[in-house]
Every structure is written in C-alpha cells, then in structure tokens.
CSV table of C-alpha atoms and ligand atoms in Angstrom, one decimal:
chain,number,residue,atom,x,y,z
A,1,MET,CA,12.7,24.9,12.9
A,2,ARG,CA,11.7,24.3,16.7
A,3,ASN,CA,14.2,23.4,18.4
A,4,LEU,CA,12.4,20.0,20.6
A,5,SER,CA,15.6,17.8,21.3
A,6,ALA,CA,15.8,15.8,24.2
A,7,GLN,CA,18.9,14.3,25.6
A,8,GLN,CA,21.7,14.6,23.5
A,9,SER,CA,23.9,11.4,24.1
A,10,GLY,CA,25.3,9.6,21.7
A,11,ALA,CA,23.1,6.0,22.8
A,12,HIS,CA,19.7,8.6,23.4
A,13,TYR,CA,17.0,9.9,20.4
A,14,ASP,CA,14.0,11.4,21.1
A,15,VAL,CA,11.5,8.6,18.7
A,16,ALA,CA,12.8,5.4,17.2
A,17,VAL,CA,11.1,4.0,14.6
A,18,VAL,CA,12.0,0.6,13.8
A,19,GLY,CA,11.4,-0.5,9.7
A,20,ALA,CA,12.3,1.8,6.5
A,21,GLY,CA,9.7,1.2,4.5
A,22,PRO,CA,8.1,4.5,3.2
A,23,GLY,CA,5.5,4.7,6.2
A,24,GLY,CA,8.8,4.3,8.1
A,25,SER,CA,11.2,6.9,6.0
A,26,ALA,CA,8.1,9.4,6.0
A,27,THR,CA,7.4,9.6,10.0
A,28,ALA,CA,11.3,9.9,10.4
A,29,TYR,CA,11.3,12.3,7.8
A,30,PHE,CA,7.9,15.0,9.5
A,31,LEU,CA,9.6,14.5,12.8
A,32,ALA,CA,13.1,15.5,12.2
A,33,LYS,CA,12.3,18.2,9.6
A,34,ASP,CA,10.6,19.7,12.8
A,35,GLY,CA,13.5,19.6,15.0
A,36,LEU,CA,13.4,15.7,17.1
A,37,ARG,CA,16.1,13.9,16.9
A,38,VAL,CA,15.0,10.7,14.8
A,39,ALA,CA,16.7,6.8,14.8
A,40,LEU,CA,15.2,4.7,12.0
A,41,PHE,CA,16.0,1.7,12.2
A,42,ASP,CA,15.5,-1.8,9.2
A,43,LYS,CA,16.8,-5.1,9.4
A,44,PHE,CA,18.9,-4.9,5.8
A,45,GLU,CA,21.6,-2.8,4.6
A,46,PHE,CA,19.8,0.3,1.6
A,47,PRO,CA,18.9,0.0,-1.7
A,48,ARG,CA,16.5,-3.2,-0.8
A,49,ASP,CA,13.6,-4.3,-2.6
A,50,LYS,CA,10.2,-5.3,-1.6
A,51,THR,CA,8.3,-6.9,-3.4
A,52,CYS,CA,5.0,-4.5,-4.5
A,53,GLY,CA,3.6,-4.1,-7.6
A,54,ASP,CA,5.1,-0.5,-7.9
A,55,GLY,CA,2.3,1.1,-8.2
A,56,LEU,CA,1.8,5.1,-6.0
A,57,THR,CA,-1.8,5.9,-6.2
A,58,PRO,CA,-2.8,9.4,-6.9
A,59,ARG,CA,-2.7,10.1,-3.5
A,60,ALA,CA,0.5,8.2,-2.4
A,61,ILE,CA,1.8,11.5,-5.3
A,62,LYS,CA,0.2,13.5,-3.0
A,63,THR,CA,1.4,13.4,0.5
A,64,LEU,CA,5.1,12.5,-2.1
A,65,ALA,CA,5.0,16.1,-2.7
A,66,ALA,CA,3.8,17.4,0.4
A,67,MET,CA,6.9,15.9,1.7
A,68,GLY,CA,8.7,18.5,-1.1
A,69,VAL,CA,10.5,14.8,-2.9
A,70,LEU,CA,8.2,14.4,-5.5
A,71,SER,CA,10.5,15.8,-8.5
A,72,GLN,CA,13.2,13.5,-7.2
A,73,ILE,CA,11.0,10.7,-7.6
A,74,GLU,CA,9.2,11.1,-11.0
A,75,GLU,CA,12.5,12.0,-11.8
A,76,ARG,CA,13.4,8.4,-12.4
A,77,ALA,CA,9.7,6.7,-12.0
A,78,PHE,CA,6.7,5.8,-15.3
A,79,ARG,CA,4.3,8.6,-15.4
A,80,SER,CA,1.0,6.1,-16.4
A,81,PRO,CA,-2.7,8.7,-17.5
A,82,ARG,CA,-5.0,5.2,-16.7
A,83,ILE,CA,-5.9,2.1,-15.3
A,84,LYS,CA,-7.3,-0.2,-17.6
A,85,MET,CA,-9.5,-3.3,-16.7
A,86,ARG,CA,-9.1,-6.1,-18.5
A,87,TYR,CA,-11.2,-10.1,-17.9
A,88,SER,CA,-11.3,-9.9,-22.2
A,89,ASP,CA,-10.4,-8.9,-25.6
A,90,GLU,CA,-14.0,-8.3,-26.6
A,91,ILE,CA,-14.7,-6.9,-22.0
A,92,THR,CA,-12.1,-4.4,-21.4
A,93,PHE,CA,-12.4,-1.2,-20.6
A,94,ASN,CA,-9.9,2.2,-18.3
A,95,LEU,CA,-10.4,4.1,-16.2
A,96,GLU,CA,-9.3,7.4,-16.3
A,97,LEU,CA,-8.1,9.2,-13.8
A,98,ASP,CA,-9.9,13.0,-15.5
A,99,HIS,CA,-12.1,13.4,-12.5
A,100,LEU,CA,-10.1,13.7,-9.8
A,101,LYS,CA,-10.5,17.6,-7.5
A,102,ASN,CA,-7.1,18.0,-5.3
A,103,LEU,CA,-5.2,15.1,-6.5
A,104,PRO,CA,-2.5,14.7,-9.6
A,105,ARG,CA,-4.7,12.5,-12.5
A,106,TYR,CA,-1.6,9.7,-12.0
A,107,ILE,CA,-0.2,7.3,-11.1
A,108,LEU,CA,2.8,6.6,-11.1
A,109,THR,CA,5.8,3.5,-10.8
A,110,MET,CA,8.6,3.3,-9.0
A,111,PRO,CA,11.0,-0.2,-8.8
A,112,ARG,CA,10.5,-0.1,-4.3
A,113,PHE,CA,14.3,-1.0,-5.0
A,114,GLN,CA,15.1,2.6,-6.3
A,115,LEU,CA,11.9,4.3,-4.3
A,116,ASP,CA,12.6,3.2,-1.0
A,117,ASP,CA,16.1,4.3,-1.4
A,118,VAL,CA,14.8,7.9,-2.0
A,119,LEU,CA,13.0,8.6,0.6
A,120,ARG,CA,14.8,6.8,3.8
A,121,GLN,CA,17.5,8.8,1.8
A,122,TYR,CA,15.3,11.6,1.8
A,123,ALA,CA,14.5,11.2,6.0
A,124,VAL,CA,19.1,10.7,6.4
A,125,ASN,CA,19.2,14.1,4.4
A,126,ALA,CA,16.7,15.7,7.0
A,127,GLY,CA,18.8,14.7,10.1
A,128,VAL,CA,17.7,11.3,10.4
A,129,HIS,CA,20.1,8.6,11.7
A,130,PHE,CA,20.2,5.6,10.2
A,131,PHE,CA,20.8,2.1,11.4
A,132,PRO,CA,20.6,-0.7,8.4
A,133,ARG,CA,20.6,-4.8,9.1
A,134,ALA,CA,19.8,-3.7,12.5
A,135,ARG,CA,16.4,-5.9,13.3
A,136,VAL,CA,15.2,-4.8,16.6
A,137,LYS,CA,14.0,-7.8,19.2
A,138,ASN,CA,12.3,-6.3,22.0
A,139,LEU,CA,11.4,-2.6,22.2
A,140,THR,CA,10.2,-2.1,26.6
A,141,ARG,CA,9.4,0.7,28.9
A,142,LEU,CA,11.2,1.8,31.1
A,143,VAL,CA,11.5,3.4,35.1
A,144,ASP,CA,11.5,6.6,33.4
A,145,LYS,CA,8.4,6.0,30.8
A,146,ARG,CA,12.3,6.4,28.4
A,147,VAL,CA,11.8,3.5,26.1
A,148,SER,CA,15.1,0.7,25.1
A,149,ILE,CA,15.4,-0.5,22.0
A,150,GLN,CA,16.9,-4.3,22.0
A,151,THR,CA,18.3,-5.3,18.3
A,152,GLU,CA,19.9,-8.3,17.2
A,153,SER,CA,23.9,-7.0,16.3
A,154,GLY,CA,24.3,-3.1,17.6
A,155,PRO,CA,23.3,-0.5,19.9
A,156,VAL,CA,20.6,-1.1,22.6
A,157,ILE,CA,19.5,3.0,22.1
A,158,GLU,CA,17.2,4.6,24.3
A,159,CYS,CA,14.2,7.8,22.9
A,160,ALA,CA,11.4,9.4,24.8
A,161,LEU,CA,8.5,7.1,21.8
A,162,ALA,CA,8.8,4.4,19.3
A,163,VAL,CA,7.1,4.1,16.6
A,164,ILE,CA,6.7,0.4,14.3
A,165,ALA,CA,6.7,0.3,10.6
A,166,THR,CA,7.0,-3.2,10.2
A,167,GLY,CA,5.3,-3.7,7.3
A,168,ALA,CA,3.6,-6.9,6.9
A,169,ASN,CA,5.6,-9.2,8.8
A,170,SER,CA,3.6,-9.2,12.2
A,171,SER,CA,5.7,-10.7,15.0
A,172,LEU,CA,7.0,-7.3,16.4
A,173,LEU,CA,3.9,-6.7,17.5
A,174,GLN,CA,2.8,-10.1,18.5
A,175,LYS,CA,5.8,-9.6,20.9
A,176,LEU,CA,4.8,-6.5,22.3
A,177,GLY,CA,1.4,-8.0,23.0
A,178,LEU,CA,-0.2,-4.8,20.4
A,179,LEU,CA,-1.8,-7.9,18.2
A,180,LYS,CA,-3.5,-10.7,20.6
A,181,LYS,CA,-2.8,-13.3,17.7
A,182,SER,CA,-1.1,-13.1,13.4
A,183,PRO,CA,-4.2,-11.4,11.6
A,184,PRO,CA,-4.7,-13.0,8.6
A,185,VAL,CA,-3.0,-12.3,5.5
A,186,ASN,CA,-3.3,-12.2,1.7
A,187,LEU,CA,-1.3,-12.6,-0.7
A,188,ALA,CA,0.1,-11.5,-4.2
A,189,ALA,CA,3.3,-12.5,-5.9
A,190,ARG,CA,5.4,-10.4,-8.8
A,191,THR,CA,8.2,-10.7,-11.1
A,192,TYR,CA,10.0,-7.9,-14.0
A,193,PHE,CA,10.0,-8.6,-17.4
A,194,GLU,CA,11.7,-6.6,-20.8
A,195,ASN,CA,11.3,-6.3,-24.5
A,196,ILE,CA,7.6,-6.4,-24.1
A,197,LYS,CA,4.9,-6.0,-27.0
A,198,ASP,CA,2.1,-4.2,-27.0
A,199,LEU,CA,2.5,-2.2,-24.5
A,200,ASP,CA,1.0,1.4,-23.6
A,201,ASP,CA,0.9,3.4,-21.2
A,202,SER,CA,-1.9,2.2,-18.8
A,203,LEU,CA,-1.9,0.5,-15.7
A,204,ILE,CA,-3.4,-3.3,-16.7
A,205,LEU,CA,-5.7,-5.5,-14.0
A,206,PHE,CA,-6.5,-8.3,-15.0
A,207,PHE,CA,-9.7,-10.7,-13.8
A,208,ASP,CA,-9.3,-14.1,-15.5
A,209,GLY,CA,-8.1,-17.0,-14.9
A,210,ILE,CA,-7.8,-15.2,-11.7
A,211,ASN,CA,-9.9,-15.7,-8.7
A,212,LEU,CA,-11.8,-13.9,-7.4
A,213,PRO,CA,-11.6,-11.5,-5.2
A,214,GLY,CA,-8.2,-11.1,-7.0
A,215,TYR,CA,-6.3,-10.3,-10.0
A,216,GLY,CA,-3.9,-9.4,-12.8
A,217,TRP,CA,-1.5,-6.4,-13.2
A,218,VAL,CA,0.9,-5.8,-15.9
A,219,PHE,CA,2.9,-1.7,-14.5
A,220,PRO,CA,4.6,-0.3,-17.6
A,221,THR,CA,8.3,0.6,-15.7
A,222,GLY,CA,9.2,2.1,-18.7
A,223,GLU,CA,9.8,1.8,-22.8
A,224,GLY,CA,8.3,-2.5,-23.1
A,225,THR,CA,9.4,-3.1,-19.5
A,226,ALA,CA,6.4,-3.8,-16.9
A,227,ASN,CA,6.6,-5.3,-12.9
A,228,ILE,CA,4.1,-8.0,-13.8
A,229,GLY,CA,1.7,-10.1,-10.4
A,230,CYS,CA,-1.0,-10.9,-9.1
A,231,GLY,CA,-2.9,-11.5,-5.7
A,232,VAL,CA,-5.5,-13.2,-3.9
A,233,PHE,CA,-7.7,-11.3,-0.5
A,234,PHE,CA,-8.3,-14.3,1.0
A,235,GLU,CA,-5.2,-17.0,2.5
A,236,ASP,CA,-4.7,-19.0,-0.5
A,237,SER,CA,-3.3,-22.8,0.3
A,238,VAL,CA,-1.5,-22.2,-3.2
A,239,SER,CA,1.4,-20.0,-3.2
A,240,GLN,CA,1.0,-16.5,-4.6
A,241,ALA,CA,4.6,-17.8,-6.7
A,242,SER,CA,3.3,-21.0,-8.6
A,243,ARG,CA,0.1,-19.2,-9.8
A,244,LEU,CA,2.5,-16.9,-11.3
A,245,ARG,CA,4.3,-19.3,-12.6
A,246,GLY,CA,1.2,-20.6,-13.9
A,247,LEU,CA,-0.1,-17.2,-15.1
A,248,ILE,CA,3.1,-16.7,-16.9
A,249,ALA,CA,3.5,-20.2,-18.6
A,250,GLU,CA,-0.8,-20.3,-19.8
A,251,HIS,CA,-3.2,-17.4,-20.1
A,252,PRO,CA,-3.7,-15.9,-23.7
A,253,TYR,CA,-3.4,-12.6,-22.4
A,254,LEU,CA,0.1,-12.2,-21.1
A,255,GLN,CA,1.5,-15.6,-23.7
A,256,ARG,CA,0.3,-12.9,-26.5
A,257,ILE,CA,2.5,-9.7,-24.4
A,258,LEU,CA,5.1,-11.4,-23.3
A,259,LYS,CA,6.2,-13.8,-26.9
A,260,ASN,CA,9.7,-12.6,-27.4
A,261,ALA,CA,9.8,-11.2,-23.6
A,262,ARG,CA,12.7,-11.8,-21.1
A,263,GLN,CA,12.0,-12.5,-17.9
A,264,VAL,CA,15.1,-10.2,-15.6
A,265,ALA,CA,13.9,-11.0,-11.9
A,266,PRO,CA,12.6,-13.8,-10.3
A,267,ILE,CA,9.2,-14.2,-9.0
A,268,GLN,CA,9.5,-13.7,-5.5
A,269,GLY,CA,6.0,-14.0,-3.3
A,270,TYR,CA,5.3,-11.4,-0.4
A,271,PRO,CA,2.0,-11.2,2.1
A,272,LEU,CA,-0.6,-8.1,2.8
A,273,ARG,CA,-2.4,-7.6,5.1
A,274,THR,CA,-6.4,-5.1,4.9
A,275,ASP,CA,-7.4,-5.3,8.3
A,276,PHE,CA,-6.9,-1.7,9.7
A,277,SER,CA,-9.0,-1.0,12.9
A,278,PRO,CA,-8.6,2.1,15.1
A,279,SER,CA,-7.3,-0.5,17.9
A,280,HIS,CA,-4.2,-0.8,15.7
A,281,SER,CA,-2.7,2.4,16.6
A,282,GLY,CA,-0.1,1.3,19.2
A,283,ASN,CA,-0.6,2.2,23.3
A,284,GLU,CA,1.0,4.6,24.4
A,285,TRP,CA,3.9,4.5,24.3
A,286,ILE,CA,4.4,3.4,20.3
A,287,LEU,CA,2.8,3.8,17.9
A,288,VAL,CA,2.2,2.1,15.0
A,289,VAL,CA,2.0,2.9,10.9
A,290,GLY,CA,1.5,1.9,7.4
A,291,GLU,CA,1.0,-2.0,7.3
A,292,ALA,CA,2.0,-3.1,10.4
A,293,ALA,CA,-1.5,-1.2,11.1
A,294,GLY,CA,-3.3,-3.1,8.4
A,295,LEU,CA,-3.4,-0.3,6.3
A,296,VAL,CA,-3.2,-2.3,2.2
A,297,ASN,CA,-6.9,-1.5,0.1
A,298,PRO,CA,-9.1,-4.4,0.3
A,299,ILE,CA,-10.1,-3.9,-3.0
A,300,SER,CA,-6.9,-2.9,-5.0
A,301,GLY,CA,-4.1,-4.0,-2.7
A,302,GLU,CA,-2.0,-1.1,-2.1
A,303,GLY,CA,-0.9,0.7,1.1
A,304,ILE,CA,1.9,3.2,-0.9
A,305,ASP,CA,0.1,6.3,0.2
A,306,TYR,CA,-2.3,4.4,3.4
A,307,ALA,CA,1.8,4.1,4.9
A,308,LEU,CA,2.7,7.8,3.8
A,309,GLU,CA,0.0,9.1,5.0
A,310,SER,CA,-0.3,7.4,8.1
A,311,ALA,CA,3.2,8.4,9.2
A,312,HIS,CA,1.9,12.5,8.3
A,313,LEU,CA,-1.0,11.3,11.1
A,314,ALA,CA,1.0,10.2,13.3
A,315,ALA,CA,4.3,12.6,13.1
A,316,ASN,CA,1.2,15.2,14.4
A,317,ALA,CA,0.1,13.7,16.7
A,318,ILE,CA,4.0,13.8,17.7
A,319,LEU,CA,4.6,16.6,17.4
A,320,ASN,CA,1.3,18.9,17.7
A,321,GLY,CA,1.9,17.6,21.9
A,322,TRP,CA,5.6,17.4,22.5
A,323,GLN,CA,7.3,19.2,25.4
A,324,ASP,CA,10.3,18.7,27.2
A,325,GLY,CA,11.8,15.8,25.5
A,326,PHE,CA,8.5,14.1,25.5
A,327,PRO,CA,5.0,13.3,23.5
A,328,SER,CA,2.1,14.6,25.6
A,329,THR,CA,0.3,12.1,26.8
A,330,ALA,CA,-3.0,12.8,24.5
A,331,THR,CA,-0.5,11.4,21.9
A,332,GLN,CA,-2.5,7.9,21.1
A,333,LYS,CA,-5.5,9.1,21.3
A,334,LYS,CA,-5.1,11.7,18.8
A,335,TYR,CA,-3.5,9.5,16.7
A,336,ARG,CA,-5.4,7.3,17.2
A,337,THR,CA,-8.9,9.3,16.2
A,338,ALA,CA,-7.7,10.8,13.5
A,339,LEU,CA,-6.5,7.5,11.7
A,340,GLY,CA,-10.6,6.0,12.8
A,341,LYS,CA,-11.4,9.7,11.4
A,342,LYS,CA,-9.5,9.0,7.3
A,343,PHE,CA,-10.3,5.2,7.2
A,344,GLN,CA,-12.5,3.5,9.2
A,345,PHE,CA,-16.1,4.1,7.4
A,346,GLN,CA,-13.2,3.8,3.7
A,347,PHE,CA,-12.7,0.4,5.4
A,348,ILE,CA,-15.7,-1.0,6.5
A,349,LEU,CA,-17.1,-0.3,2.9
A,350,ASN,CA,-14.1,-1.5,0.5
A,351,HIS,CA,-14.0,-4.7,2.9
A,352,LEU,CA,-17.5,-5.1,1.6
A,353,ILE,CA,-17.5,-3.7,-1.7
A,354,GLN,CA,-14.9,-6.6,-1.9
A,355,LYS,CA,-17.5,-8.8,-0.3
A,356,ILE,CA,-20.4,-7.9,-2.7
A,357,TYR,CA,-18.8,-7.8,-5.7
A,358,PHE,CA,-15.8,-8.9,-5.7
A,359,ARG,CA,-17.3,-13.2,-6.3
A,360,ASN,CA,-18.4,-14.4,-9.6
A,361,GLY,CA,-20.5,-13.9,-11.8
A,362,ILE,CA,-21.1,-10.4,-10.2
A,363,TRP,CA,-18.1,-9.1,-10.6
A,364,THR,CA,-18.1,-9.3,-14.1
A,365,SER,CA,-21.1,-8.3,-14.0
A,366,VAL,CA,-19.7,-5.8,-12.6
A,367,LEU,CA,-17.3,-5.4,-15.8
A,368,LYS,CA,-19.6,-5.7,-18.0
A,369,SER,CA,-21.9,-3.2,-17.1
A,370,ALA,CA,-19.2,-0.7,-16.6
A,371,CYS,CA,-18.1,-0.7,-20.7
A,372,GLN,CA,-20.9,0.9,-21.0
A,373,LYS,CA,-21.3,2.8,-18.2
A,374,PRO,CA,-19.2,5.5,-17.6
A,375,THR,CA,-21.0,6.7,-13.6
A,376,LEU,CA,-20.1,3.0,-13.1
A,377,ARG,CA,-16.6,3.5,-14.2
A,378,LYS,CA,-16.1,6.5,-12.2
A,379,ALA,CA,-16.9,4.5,-9.1
A,380,MET,CA,-15.1,2.3,-9.5
A,381,VAL,CA,-12.1,5.0,-10.0
A,382,ASP,CA,-12.4,6.3,-6.3
A,383,ALA,CA,-12.9,2.6,-5.9
A,384,VAL,CA,-9.7,1.2,-6.8
A,385,VAL,CA,-7.2,3.9,-5.7
A,386,GLY,CA,-9.8,5.3,-3.1
A,387,THR,CA,-9.5,8.7,-4.2
A,388,GLY,CA,-13.6,9.5,-2.9
A,389,ASN,CA,-16.0,7.6,-1.0
A,390,PRO,CA,-16.4,4.1,-1.1
A,391,LEU,CA,-20.6,5.3,-0.9
A,392,VAL,CA,-20.4,5.3,-4.1
A,393,MET,CA,-20.2,2.0,-4.8
A,394,PHE,CA,-24.0,1.9,-3.4
A,395,THR,CA,-25.8,4.8,-5.1
A,396,PRO,CA,-29.2,3.1,-6.8
A,397,ARG,CA,-28.0,4.3,-10.5
A,398,VAL,CA,-25.0,1.3,-9.7
A,399,LEU,CA,-26.7,-1.7,-8.1
A,400,ARG,CA,-29.2,-1.2,-10.7
A,401,ASP,CA,-26.8,-1.4,-13.2
A,402,VAL,CA,-25.6,-3.8,-12.3
A,403,PHE,CA,-28.6,-6.1,-10.7
A,404,LEU,CA,-29.8,-5.0,-14.4
A,405,GLN,CA,-26.8,-7.4,-16.5
A,406,LEU,CA,-26.1,-9.6,-13.7
A,407,PHE,CA,-29.9,-10.8,-14.4
A,408,SER,CA,-29.7,-9.8,-18.0
A,409,GLY,CA,-26.3,-12.1,-18.4
A,410,ARG,CA,-28.1,-15.0,-15.9
A,411,ALA,CA,-31.1,-15.0,-19.1
A,412,ASP,CA,-28.6,-14.8,-21.6
A,413,GLN,CA,-27.2,-18.6,-19.8
A,414,SER,CA,-30.9,-20.3,-20.2
A,415,LYS,CA,-31.9,-19.4,-23.2
A,416,PRO,CA,-31.6,-22.6,-25.2
A,417,GLY,CA,-28.5,-23.0,-28.0
B,501,FAD,C1,3.0,-8.1,-4.2
B,501,FAD,C2,2.3,-7.3,-4.2
B,501,FAD,C3,2.3,-6.3,-4.7
B,501,FAD,C4,1.6,-5.0,-4.3
B,501,FAD,N1,1.6,-4.1,-5.1
B,501,FAD,C5,1.5,-1.9,-4.3
B,501,FAD,C6,0.7,-1.0,-5.0
B,501,FAD,O1,1.1,-1.4,-6.6
B,501,FAD,N2,1.0,0.3,-4.7
B,501,FAD,C7,1.0,0.0,-3.6
B,501,FAD,O2,0.7,1.0,-2.7
B,501,FAD,N3,0.9,-1.3,-2.4
B,501,FAD,C8,1.0,-2.5,-2.9
B,501,FAD,N4,1.9,-3.5,-2.2
B,501,FAD,C9,1.4,-2.4,-0.6
B,501,FAD,C10,2.5,-2.3,-0.6
B,501,FAD,O3,4.2,-2.8,-0.9
B,501,FAD,C11,2.8,-2.3,1.2
B,501,FAD,O4,1.5,-2.2,2.2
B,501,FAD,C12,3.4,-1.2,2.0
B,501,FAD,O5,5.0,-1.5,0.9
B,501,FAD,C13,3.8,-0.9,3.6
B,501,FAD,O6,4.8,0.3,3.6
B,501,FAD,P1,4.9,0.1,4.6
B,501,FAD,O7,6.0,1.2,5.5
B,501,FAD,O8,3.8,-0.3,6.0
B,501,FAD,O9,5.5,-0.7,5.3
B,501,FAD,P2,7.1,-2.1,4.2
B,501,FAD,O10,7.3,-1.2,3.3
B,501,FAD,O11,6.8,-3.6,4.6
B,501,FAD,O12,8.4,-1.9,5.3
B,501,FAD,C14,9.0,-2.3,6.4
B,501,FAD,C15,10.4,-1.9,6.6
B,501,FAD,O13,9.8,-2.9,7.6
B,501,FAD,C16,11.2,-3.2,8.1
B,501,FAD,N5,11.8,-4.3,9.1
B,501,FAD,C17,9.6,-4.6,8.9
B,501,FAD,N6,11.0,-5.6,10.7
B,501,FAD,C18,11.5,-4.7,11.6
B,501,FAD,C19,12.3,-5.6,12.3
B,501,FAD,N7,12.4,-6.3,13.7
B,501,FAD,N8,13.0,-4.2,12.4
B,501,FAD,C20,14.6,-3.2,11.8
B,501,FAD,N9,13.4,-4.5,10.2
B,501,FAD,C21,12.1,-3.7,9.8
B,501,FAD,C22,11.2,-3.9,6.4
B,501,FAD,O14,12.6,-4.6,5.8
B,501,FAD,C23,10.6,-3.3,5.7
B,501,FAD,O15,11.8,-2.7,4.7
B,501,FAD,C24,1.8,-4.2,-2.4
B,501,FAD,C25,2.0,-5.7,-2.2
B,501,FAD,C26,3.0,-7.0,-1.9
B,501,FAD,C27,3.2,-7.5,-1.4
C-alpha cells in the first residue's frame, strides 16, 4: 500500500466522494485501497433502497471481480444464464451469452437494498470514512486549492479533490455549474413479487403493451420471486408508476404469471440519465462518475456497470498523478480522455440504434427476424448488455435481415383477407 495521505487532522481528507451508490462506493474503495484518505457521503442511512431492475451485466460482474467483492455478492445474488426477449407467445426467443469473450457468461440479480450496502461496507473495510445522512449541499474551492464540502446537517470537511457520484439527481451538478441546464431524463418504475408461476432462470424483457422506445421486465431475484418493472427512453407525460400499475392489472402475460403471486413492495419510479458526453466528466477539482455523468445505456437502461467502470477510470486517473497530497493538474484531462475513449463511440451508436430500431413497426421486425437469425441475436446481446461494438447492429447482414422482415410484414398486411 502506498502512503499517499495528505494531512492527518480530523476533518481533512485526500478525496471526498459524494454519493454511496455503486459508482461512489467503488471509487472510494479503489482510492482507499491505494492509501488515500477518503470520505464518502450519502444523504441516506444504509442500507437504503434504490429503485432499479437490480440486474448486474457481465461487465458489472467483471469489475466486481476486479474489486475482489464478487464472492460476497454471488453468495446472495440470483444467477441467470440468458435473457428472454418476448413480444408475444409466438415472438419469443433467448439471448444466450455463450459467445462472450473475457467476460462472465451470466447475469446476476441482487436487490439494491443489499448490493449497495455490501459495496459501501466493502469500501469502509478498506479504510473509507462513511458519513450517512449527510446531504452535500455545496462544494467550494478554497484559496489554497483545497476543496470544502458542506453538508446540510453534518461536518464541513476539507479535501484535495472531490468526486461526485450522485446518480440521476443533477441538482448539485447544476448548482456547481457542471451542468448548464436540466438534462433530459428517461423514466422507469419497478416493484417486487413473490410466488410467481412459470418463472425459470431467464431475465425477461417484454415489449408488447409498452410505449417505444422502452421495455418491460421480469428479473428473477430468487425462487418464484422477481423484480418487475417498465421504463421508457423519453420524457413521458404519464408516470411510469401508473404505467406499471396498468400493466400489472391488464397485461395478458403478466396476468398469467402473476395469477397467484403476491406483490411485496410498493411500485416506485425513478429517472434515468443516458446523456453521457466526456464534457460531463467534471473540472479541475471535481470528477463526476456513474449516472451523474449520464452513463446509462440508452438501449437497455443499465447503469451499474458504467458506474463501476467509470469509478475505476476515475480512481486510476487520480492515483496516477497523486503527489504531496494533491492530484496532478492533468488528472481531469486524463479522466475525460479515458471516459471518451471507452464510452463515447458506444453511446453515440447506442443512441442511434435506439432512434432507428426502437420504433413501432421496425422493432417488431427486428424481434421477428431475431427469432430465426442467430447473428442478429448475437448482435442484440452485444447491444443490450453493452458487451461488444454496437456497429454489429449496422452490418449489411443485420440491416438486410431486418428490412426484409419489415417489408415482408408490410406486404402481408397489404394482402386482402
Ligand atoms: C427503474 C430503474 C431500473 C434500472 N435497472 C437497472 C438494471 O437492472 N441494471 C443496471 O445496471 N442499471 C439499472 N438502472 C440504472 C441504475 O440504477 C443506475 O444507473 C445506477 O444506480 C447508477 O449508479 P450511481 O452510483 O451512479 O448512482 P446511484 O446508484 O443513483 O447512487 C447515487 C447516490 O448518491 C446519493 N446522493 C444523491 N445526491 C446526494 C447529495 N447531494 N449528498 C449526498 N448523497 C447524495 C444518493 O442517496 C445515492 O445513494 C435502473 C434505473 C431505474 C430507475
């Protein structure tokens, strides 16, 4: 362990991390493991809930393994070897994960109430000082280049650098001028059920009865239990909580599997930000990680993997230039470049995939075509769980398959009788 500590006095830290979701706890852990004095703030006492589908993609699992915390998570998480895509009883197919290289070939599901506390505790065990019930209301840069963190109720602390990992809630970022205006938000909602019928070990995404771009999901969390929800990638005028209530009451597929099931949690909605750009990465004295940087996949809505990966990039950028209790002046630039290199191309293409394919008529053709075409199914895995180059959705073969299906569907519709 390197001795990188700045000052030893009570309220002085090297780095302050705001937000103890996966992004914040992972950043705090990576820094503390390498000897930095880290303060981690969250506005809530833990364990606390976070509205989510609870799915951990192969990329998330890989970073959790790199942190050394995966075995603790696997003890409690539910393991799924595939995603089942469903439009109707006829248009249903599996996305297997067998082709993934250098990545786990499964997905885990673990309620965020548990996951986030395991990660936070793991960071604390590495030496992080956690401040619960500490809503950070402002950060200011002092004349000696240190940063002052002010919480609503707790202590004011000083540090050399701050990391913001506050998720979809962008009020602090706007106050600090790191976001010029309210970012566009997507919406999703979920609840939990027990005693569900016909549930196997697949994660289910369903599209019938859902406004596009968007989807519904049934993610098993254990024997007969699941996280069930829906979300859309646009600013819907109707709340997703009421959309989900309607689906649970009337959707034929949900009605069938939930016949004797018990709802065991209220329906809760929460926003999602998919507006990533390297310019959201912070400034000279603040780095922004996870969903606070808009890092949520615009096709699948998954953001835990991006939160963990950006935490790793931020920690590397900080540690590489750390000297005499301060980050190097190149830290922000290094982080911004690393984020851009890893995610920018993927986000541009995923937004494009969402706009082109996730539309009425076209999406049904994609799903129908994927029922028969293994190449398309493979491309969909890469796009949905972010495990490959999204360009796979634009190869001549994929475009041909989708558009042949689209035009054959239109021709069928125009036939009399
Ligand atoms: C309904 C829904 C379903 C989803 N399903 C999935 C899924 O299945 N898989 C997946 O990978 N992603 C999913 N996502 C996205 C995922 O939940 C987020 O992208 C992920 O939680 C981002 O992690 P984070 O650490 O950046 O932020 P968060 O997990 O949001 O953590 C932010 C933390 O900051 C704290 N905080 C905020 N402001 C302050 C402040 N001023 N002071 C102190 N603390 C503060 C909050 O209390 C919170 O603990 C879903 C999102 C929604 C809404």
